[in-house]
CSV table of C-alpha atoms and ligand atoms in Angstrom, one decimal:
chain,number,residue,atom,x,y,z
O,1,ASP,CA,46.6,-57.3,192.4
O,2,ALA,CA,44.8,-54.4,190.7
O,3,GLU,CA,48.1,-53.4,189.0
O,4,ARG,CA,48.3,-56.6,187.1
O,5,LEU,CA,48.0,-56.3,183.3
O,6,ARG,CA,45.3,-58.3,181.6
O,7,LEU,CA,46.5,-61.1,179.3
O,8,PRO,CA,45.9,-59.9,175.7
O,9,PRO,CA,44.1,-62.3,173.3
O,10,TRP,CA,47.2,-63.1,171.3
O,11,LEU,CA,48.7,-64.8,174.3
O,12,LYS,CA,45.8,-67.2,174.8
O,13,THR,CA,46.9,-70.4,173.2
O,14,THR,CA,45.4,-73.4,171.5
O,15,ILE,CA,45.9,-77.1,171.9
O,16,PRO,CA,48.6,-78.6,169.6
O,17,THR,CA,47.7,-80.9,166.8
O,18,GLY,CA,49.5,-82.6,163.8
O,19,SER,CA,50.3,-86.2,163.0
O,20,LYS,CA,54.1,-85.8,163.3
O,21,PHE,CA,53.5,-84.2,166.8
O,22,SER,CA,51.4,-87.2,167.9
O,23,GLU,CA,54.0,-89.6,166.6
O,24,LEU,CA,56.8,-88.0,168.4
O,25,LYS,CA,54.8,-87.7,171.6
O,26,ALA,CA,54.0,-91.4,171.5
O,27,GLN,CA,57.7,-92.3,170.9
O,28,LEU,CA,58.8,-90.1,173.7
O,29,ARG,CA,56.8,-92.1,176.3
O,30,SER,CA,59.2,-95.1,176.2
O,31,LEU,CA,62.4,-93.2,176.2
O,32,ASN,CA,62.9,-91.9,179.7
O,33,LEU,CA,63.7,-88.4,178.4
O,34,SER,CA,62.0,-85.4,179.8
O,35,THR,CA,61.7,-82.3,177.6
O,36,VAL,CA,61.5,-78.6,178.5
O,37,CYS,CA,58.7,-78.4,175.9
O,38,GLU,CA,56.4,-80.7,178.0
O,39,GLU,CA,57.6,-79.7,181.5
O,40,ALA,CA,57.2,-76.0,180.8
O,41,ARG,CA,53.9,-76.7,179.0
O,42,CYS,CA,55.2,-74.6,176.1
O,43,PRO,CA,52.5,-73.4,173.8
O,44,ASN,CA,54.7,-73.9,170.7
O,45,ILE,CA,55.0,-77.7,171.1
O,46,GLY,CA,52.7,-78.5,168.2
O,47,GLU,CA,54.6,-76.3,165.8
O,48,CYS,CA,58.1,-77.2,167.1
O,49,TRP,CA,57.6,-81.0,167.2
O,50,SER,CA,55.9,-81.0,163.8
O,51,GLY,CA,58.8,-79.3,162.1
O,52,GLY,CA,57.1,-77.2,159.4
O,53,GLN,CA,57.6,-77.7,155.6
O,54,HIS,CA,61.0,-79.3,155.8
O,55,GLY,CA,59.9,-81.6,158.6
O,56,THR,CA,62.8,-80.5,160.9
O,57,SER,CA,61.2,-81.2,164.3
O,58,THR,CA,62.7,-79.4,167.2
O,59,ALA,CA,62.7,-80.2,170.9
O,60,THR,CA,64.5,-78.9,174.0
O,61,ILE,CA,66.0,-80.8,176.8
O,62,MET,CA,67.7,-79.6,180.0
O,63,LEU,CA,71.0,-81.0,181.1
O,64,MET,CA,73.1,-81.0,184.3
O,65,GLY,CA,70.1,-81.3,186.7
O,66,ASP,CA,67.2,-79.1,187.7
O,67,THR,CA,68.9,-76.8,190.2
O,68,CYS,CA,70.8,-73.7,189.2
O,69,THR,CA,73.6,-71.9,191.0
O,70,ARG,CA,72.2,-68.6,189.9
O,71,GLY,CA,68.9,-66.8,190.5
O,72,CYS,CA,67.7,-64.7,187.6
O,73,MET,CA,64.6,-62.5,188.3
O,74,PHE,CA,62.7,-63.9,185.3
O,75,CYS,CA,63.4,-67.6,185.8
O,76,SER,CA,61.6,-70.2,187.9
O,77,VAL,CA,64.3,-72.8,188.0
O,78,LYS,CA,65.2,-73.6,191.6
O,79,THR,CA,68.4,-72.3,193.0
O,80,SER,CA,71.1,-73.8,195.3
O,81,ARG,CA,74.8,-73.0,195.9
O,82,ALA,CA,75.6,-76.7,195.9
O,83,PRO,CA,73.4,-78.7,193.4
O,84,PRO,CA,73.7,-82.5,193.3
O,85,PRO,CA,76.7,-83.8,191.3
O,86,LEU,CA,76.5,-84.4,187.6
O,87,ASP,CA,75.3,-87.8,186.3
O,88,PRO,CA,78.3,-89.2,184.4
O,89,ASN,CA,75.9,-91.3,182.3
O,90,GLU,CA,73.8,-88.4,181.1
O,91,PRO,CA,75.7,-87.8,177.9
O,92,ALA,CA,75.4,-91.4,176.6
O,93,HIS,CA,71.9,-91.9,177.9
O,94,THR,CA,70.7,-88.6,176.4
O,95,ALA,CA,72.3,-89.4,173.0
O,96,ALA,CA,70.7,-92.9,172.9
O,97,ALA,CA,67.3,-91.5,173.7
O,98,ILE,CA,67.5,-88.7,171.2
O,99,LYS,CA,68.7,-91.1,168.5
O,100,GLN,CA,65.6,-93.4,169.0
O,101,TRP,CA,63.3,-90.4,169.1
O,102,GLY,CA,64.1,-89.4,165.5
O,103,LEU,CA,64.1,-85.6,165.9
O,104,GLY,CA,65.7,-83.3,163.3
O,105,TYR,CA,67.1,-80.7,165.6
O,106,ILE,CA,67.8,-80.8,169.4
O,107,VAL,CA,68.3,-77.8,171.6
O,108,LEU,CA,70.3,-78.6,174.7
O,109,THR,CA,69.9,-76.2,177.5
O,110,SER,CA,71.2,-76.3,181.0
O,111,VAL,CA,71.3,-74.7,184.4
O,112,ASP,CA,74.4,-72.7,185.3
O,113,ARG,CA,76.8,-74.7,187.4
O,114,ASP,CA,79.2,-72.1,188.9
O,115,ASP,CA,80.0,-74.8,191.5
O,116,LEU,CA,82.0,-76.9,189.0
O,117,PRO,CA,85.5,-75.8,188.1
O,118,ASP,CA,84.8,-75.9,184.3
O,119,GLY,CA,81.1,-74.8,184.7
O,120,GLY,CA,80.1,-78.1,183.2
O,121,SER,CA,81.6,-77.4,179.8
O,122,ALA,CA,83.2,-80.8,179.5
O,123,HIS,CA,80.0,-82.5,180.3
O,124,LEU,CA,78.0,-80.5,177.7
O,125,ALA,CA,80.7,-81.0,175.0
O,126,GLU,CA,80.7,-84.7,175.7
O,127,THR,CA,76.9,-84.8,175.3
O,128,VAL,CA,77.1,-83.1,171.9
O,129,ARG,CA,79.8,-85.5,170.8
O,130,GLU,CA,77.8,-88.5,171.9
O,131,ILE,CA,74.7,-87.3,170.1
O,132,LYS,CA,76.7,-86.7,166.9
O,133,LYS,CA,78.5,-90.0,167.2
O,134,GLN,CA,75.2,-91.9,167.5
O,135,ASN,CA,73.4,-89.9,164.9
O,136,SER,CA,75.4,-87.7,162.6
O,137,GLU,CA,72.3,-86.3,160.8
O,138,ILE,CA,70.8,-84.5,163.8
O,139,LEU,CA,71.5,-80.8,164.2
O,140,VAL,CA,72.5,-79.7,167.7
O,141,GLU,CA,72.1,-76.4,169.3
O,142,CYS,CA,73.5,-75.7,172.7
O,143,LEU,CA,72.1,-72.9,174.8
O,144,VAL,CA,75.3,-72.4,176.9
O,145,PRO,CA,75.9,-70.6,180.2
O,146,ASP,CA,78.4,-67.7,180.2
O,147,PHE,CA,81.1,-69.8,182.0
O,148,ARG,CA,82.0,-66.5,183.6
O,149,GLY,CA,83.7,-65.7,180.3
O,150,ASN,CA,86.2,-68.5,180.7
O,151,LYS,CA,87.9,-69.0,177.3
O,152,GLU,CA,88.8,-72.7,177.7
O,153,SER,CA,85.2,-73.6,178.6
O,154,ILE,CA,83.8,-71.6,175.7
O,155,ALA,CA,86.4,-73.2,173.3
O,156,ARG,CA,85.4,-76.7,174.5
O,157,LEU,CA,81.8,-76.0,173.3
O,158,ALA,CA,82.7,-74.1,170.2
O,159,ASP,CA,84.9,-76.9,169.0
O,160,CYS,CA,82.9,-80.0,170.0
O,161,GLY,CA,81.0,-80.4,166.7
O,162,LEU,CA,78.0,-78.2,167.7
O,163,ASP,CA,76.0,-76.6,164.9
O,164,VAL,CA,74.6,-73.6,166.8
O,165,PHE,CA,76.1,-71.9,169.8
O,166,ALA,CA,73.4,-70.0,171.6
O,167,HIS,CA,73.8,-67.7,174.5
O,168,ASN,CA,71.0,-65.3,175.5
O,169,ILE,CA,71.5,-61.6,176.2
O,170,GLU,CA,67.9,-61.7,177.6
O,171,THR,CA,67.4,-57.9,177.9
O,172,VAL,CA,68.8,-54.5,177.1
O,173,GLU,CA,71.9,-53.2,178.9
O,174,ARG,CA,70.1,-50.8,181.2
O,175,LEU,CA,67.8,-53.5,182.6
O,176,THR,CA,70.4,-56.3,182.9
O,177,PRO,CA,71.2,-55.7,186.6
O,178,PHE,CA,67.4,-55.9,187.5
O,179,VAL,CA,66.7,-58.9,185.3
O,180,ARG,CA,69.6,-61.3,185.4
O,181,ASP,CA,71.7,-62.8,188.2
O,182,ARG,CA,74.4,-60.3,189.3
O,183,ARG,CA,77.1,-62.7,188.0
O,184,ALA,CA,75.7,-62.4,184.4
O,185,GLY,CA,76.5,-59.3,182.5
O,186,TYR,CA,75.5,-57.6,179.2
O,187,ARG,CA,79.1,-57.1,178.1
O,188,GLN,CA,80.1,-60.5,179.3
O,189,THR,CA,77.4,-62.1,177.1
O,190,LEU,CA,78.7,-60.2,174.1
O,191,LYS,CA,82.2,-61.3,174.9
O,192,VAL,CA,81.1,-65.0,175.2
O,193,LEU,CA,79.4,-64.8,171.8
O,194,LYS,CA,82.4,-63.1,170.2
O,195,THR,CA,84.9,-65.6,171.7
O,196,ALA,CA,82.9,-68.5,170.3
O,197,LYS,CA,82.9,-67.0,166.9
O,198,ASP,CA,86.6,-66.1,167.0
O,199,ILE,CA,87.5,-69.6,168.0
O,200,ASN,CA,85.3,-71.3,165.3
O,201,PRO,CA,84.2,-68.9,162.6
O,202,ASP,CA,82.0,-71.7,161.0
O,203,LEU,CA,79.9,-71.9,164.1
O,204,VAL,CA,76.4,-70.3,163.8
O,205,THR,CA,75.8,-68.1,166.9
O,206,LYS,CA,72.4,-67.1,168.3
O,207,SER,CA,70.9,-65.0,171.0
O,208,SER,CA,67.6,-64.0,172.4
O,209,ILE,CA,65.9,-60.9,173.9
O,210,MET,CA,62.7,-60.9,176.1
O,211,LEU,CA,60.5,-57.9,175.5
O,212,GLY,CA,57.9,-56.3,177.9
O,213,LEU,CA,60.3,-55.5,180.8
O,214,GLY,CA,60.3,-51.8,180.3
O,215,GLU,CA,62.9,-51.4,177.6
O,216,THR,CA,62.7,-48.6,175.0
O,217,ASP,CA,62.8,-49.1,171.2
O,218,GLU,CA,66.2,-47.4,171.0
O,219,GLN,CA,67.5,-49.8,173.6
O,220,VAL,CA,66.2,-52.9,171.7
O,221,GLU,CA,67.7,-51.5,168.5
O,222,GLN,CA,71.0,-51.0,170.2
O,223,THR,CA,71.0,-54.5,171.6
O,224,MET,CA,70.4,-55.9,168.2
O,225,LYS,CA,73.3,-53.9,166.8
O,226,ASP,CA,75.5,-54.9,169.6
O,227,LEU,CA,74.7,-58.6,168.8
O,228,ARG,CA,75.5,-58.1,165.1
O,229,SER,CA,78.7,-56.3,166.0
O,230,VAL,CA,80.0,-59.6,167.6
O,231,GLY,CA,78.9,-61.6,164.6
O,232,VAL,CA,75.7,-63.1,166.0
O,233,ASP,CA,73.8,-64.8,163.2
O,234,CYS,CA,70.4,-65.6,164.6
O,235,LEU,CA,68.0,-63.8,166.9
O,236,THR,CA,64.8,-64.5,168.7
O,237,LEU,CA,62.5,-62.0,170.4
O,238,GLY,CA,59.6,-63.0,172.6
O,239,GLN,CA,57.3,-61.6,175.3
O,240,TYR,CA,58.4,-61.9,178.9
O,241,MET,CA,55.9,-63.8,181.0
O,242,GLN,CA,56.0,-63.7,184.8
O,243,PRO,CA,56.4,-67.3,186.0
O,244,THR,CA,55.3,-66.7,189.6
O,245,LYS,CA,54.2,-63.8,191.8
O,246,ARG,CA,57.7,-63.6,193.2
O,247,HIS,CA,59.2,-62.9,189.9
O,248,LEU,CA,59.5,-59.6,187.9
O,249,LYS,CA,56.3,-58.2,186.8
O,250,VAL,CA,55.4,-57.8,183.2
O,251,PHE,CA,55.8,-54.1,182.3
O,252,GLU,CA,53.9,-54.3,179.0
O,253,TYR,CA,52.5,-56.8,176.5
O,254,VAL,CA,54.1,-56.0,173.2
O,255,THR,CA,51.7,-56.3,170.3
O,256,PRO,CA,52.2,-58.8,167.4
O,257,ALA,CA,52.6,-55.8,165.0
O,258,LYS,CA,55.5,-54.5,167.0
O,259,PHE,CA,57.1,-58.0,167.1
O,260,LYS,CA,56.7,-58.0,163.3
O,261,GLN,CA,58.6,-54.7,163.1
O,262,TRP,CA,61.5,-56.2,165.0
O,263,GLU,CA,61.6,-59.2,162.7
O,264,GLU,CA,61.9,-56.8,159.7
O,265,ARG,CA,64.5,-54.8,161.5
O,266,GLY,CA,66.5,-58.0,162.2
O,267,ALA,CA,66.5,-58.8,158.5
O,268,GLU,CA,67.7,-55.3,157.7
O,269,LEU,CA,70.5,-55.6,160.2
O,270,GLY,CA,71.7,-58.8,158.5
O,271,PHE,CA,70.7,-61.6,160.9
O,272,LEU,CA,70.4,-65.0,159.1
O,273,TYR,CA,67.0,-65.3,160.7
O,274,THR,CA,65.0,-63.3,163.3
O,275,ALA,CA,62.1,-65.2,164.9
O,276,SER,CA,60.0,-62.5,166.6
O,277,GLY,CA,56.6,-62.9,168.2
O,278,PRO,CA,54.7,-62.9,171.5
O,279,LEU,CA,55.0,-66.6,172.1
O,280,VAL,CA,58.5,-67.0,170.6
O,281,ARG,CA,61.1,-68.7,172.9
O,282,SER,CA,64.7,-69.0,172.2
O,283,SER,CA,64.3,-72.5,170.8
O,284,TYR,CA,61.1,-71.7,168.9
O,285,ARG,CA,61.0,-73.7,165.6
O,286,ALA,CA,64.8,-73.6,165.6
O,287,GLY,CA,65.3,-76.5,163.3
O,288,GLU,CA,62.9,-75.2,160.7
O,289,PHE,CA,64.3,-71.7,160.7
O,290,PHE,CA,67.8,-73.0,160.6
O,291,ILE,CA,67.2,-75.2,157.5
O,292,SER,CA,65.2,-72.5,155.8
O,293,SER,CA,68.0,-69.9,156.3
O,294,LEU,CA,70.5,-72.4,154.8
O,295,LEU,CA,68.3,-72.9,151.7
O,296,LYS,CA,67.8,-69.1,151.2
F,301,SF4,FE1,60.1,-76.8,173.0
F,301,SF4,FE2,61.4,-74.5,172.7
F,301,SF4,FE3,59.6,-75.2,170.9
F,301,SF4,FE4,58.8,-74.5,173.3
F,301,SF4,S1,59.8,-73.2,171.8
F,301,SF4,S2,58.1,-76.3,172.2
F,301,SF4,S3,60.5,-75.3,174.6
F,301,SF4,S4,61.5,-76.3,171.3
F,302,SF4,FE1,67.4,-69.6,185.1
F,302,SF4,FE2,69.5,-69.7,183.5
F,302,SF4,FE3,69.3,-67.7,185.3
F,302,SF4,FE4,69.8,-70.2,186.1
F,302,SF4,S1,71.2,-68.9,184.8
F,302,SF4,S2,68.4,-68.8,187.0
F,302,SF4,S3,68.6,-71.4,184.6
F,302,SF4,S4,68.0,-68.1,183.5
């Protein structure tokens, strides 16, 4: 494909190191817990698992199965209208494994389950409660589906003891119909984030934007302002990478200098923290940034 953009040098990654990283990796082997970090071969695993200066190691796990009821154009998770039923033991098993693993910060992500009447919100909330019950020290972030804007489902998550409520806007408003599943919406995402904050003002809220899909600077700026207008506290910006040939093409590789500018703009707009860089994913060093922002 002659049209394909060459991978710039800043996206070529190195092998992770660090003693905390090796320790966590060894512990993980016996726990029967699979992480998104390993399965997606995420380049940030060394940094995230090591946890930075405060030692707040972060890992991400996926709940509610590996099959999504939606099909976003940037995502390689498999799709079905009727995924297998939920595993009722998942909340307790996950909590027990996470407790043994000794992480500082866990990000729970999930597929969308439009097939379930509550979108899986009770299952996710139960998982958070179990994790907190078994280990009150660990910080929990949940990257939640939009639950089609359903207030009860959002409230179930907002009030379950969660520390960070994350829901990704993914892209600017103009590109949303070309990037996300048609059931997801830019306005709906803003509404979900606002509803969570209205229900529980103490909850830290977070969102993420992928760059390199053809968005303009003005549109990125507007998206950041829209997120702030509904009280979103934390923001991440990262490069979109095409997972397979069937997915959306990369329009542009955004330079590290440009990502830095967005980080500075995020600070000016009042985000608690803005993590912005070519390799940043929504869970990138989440524990470390969260703790640092509290100590500021
Ligand atoms: Fe894991 Fe997310 Fe960090 Fe990647 S960015 S290593 S998926 S926590
Ligand atoms: Fe992927 Fe999430 Fe979209 Fe499902 S809803 S296809 S998991 S991005």
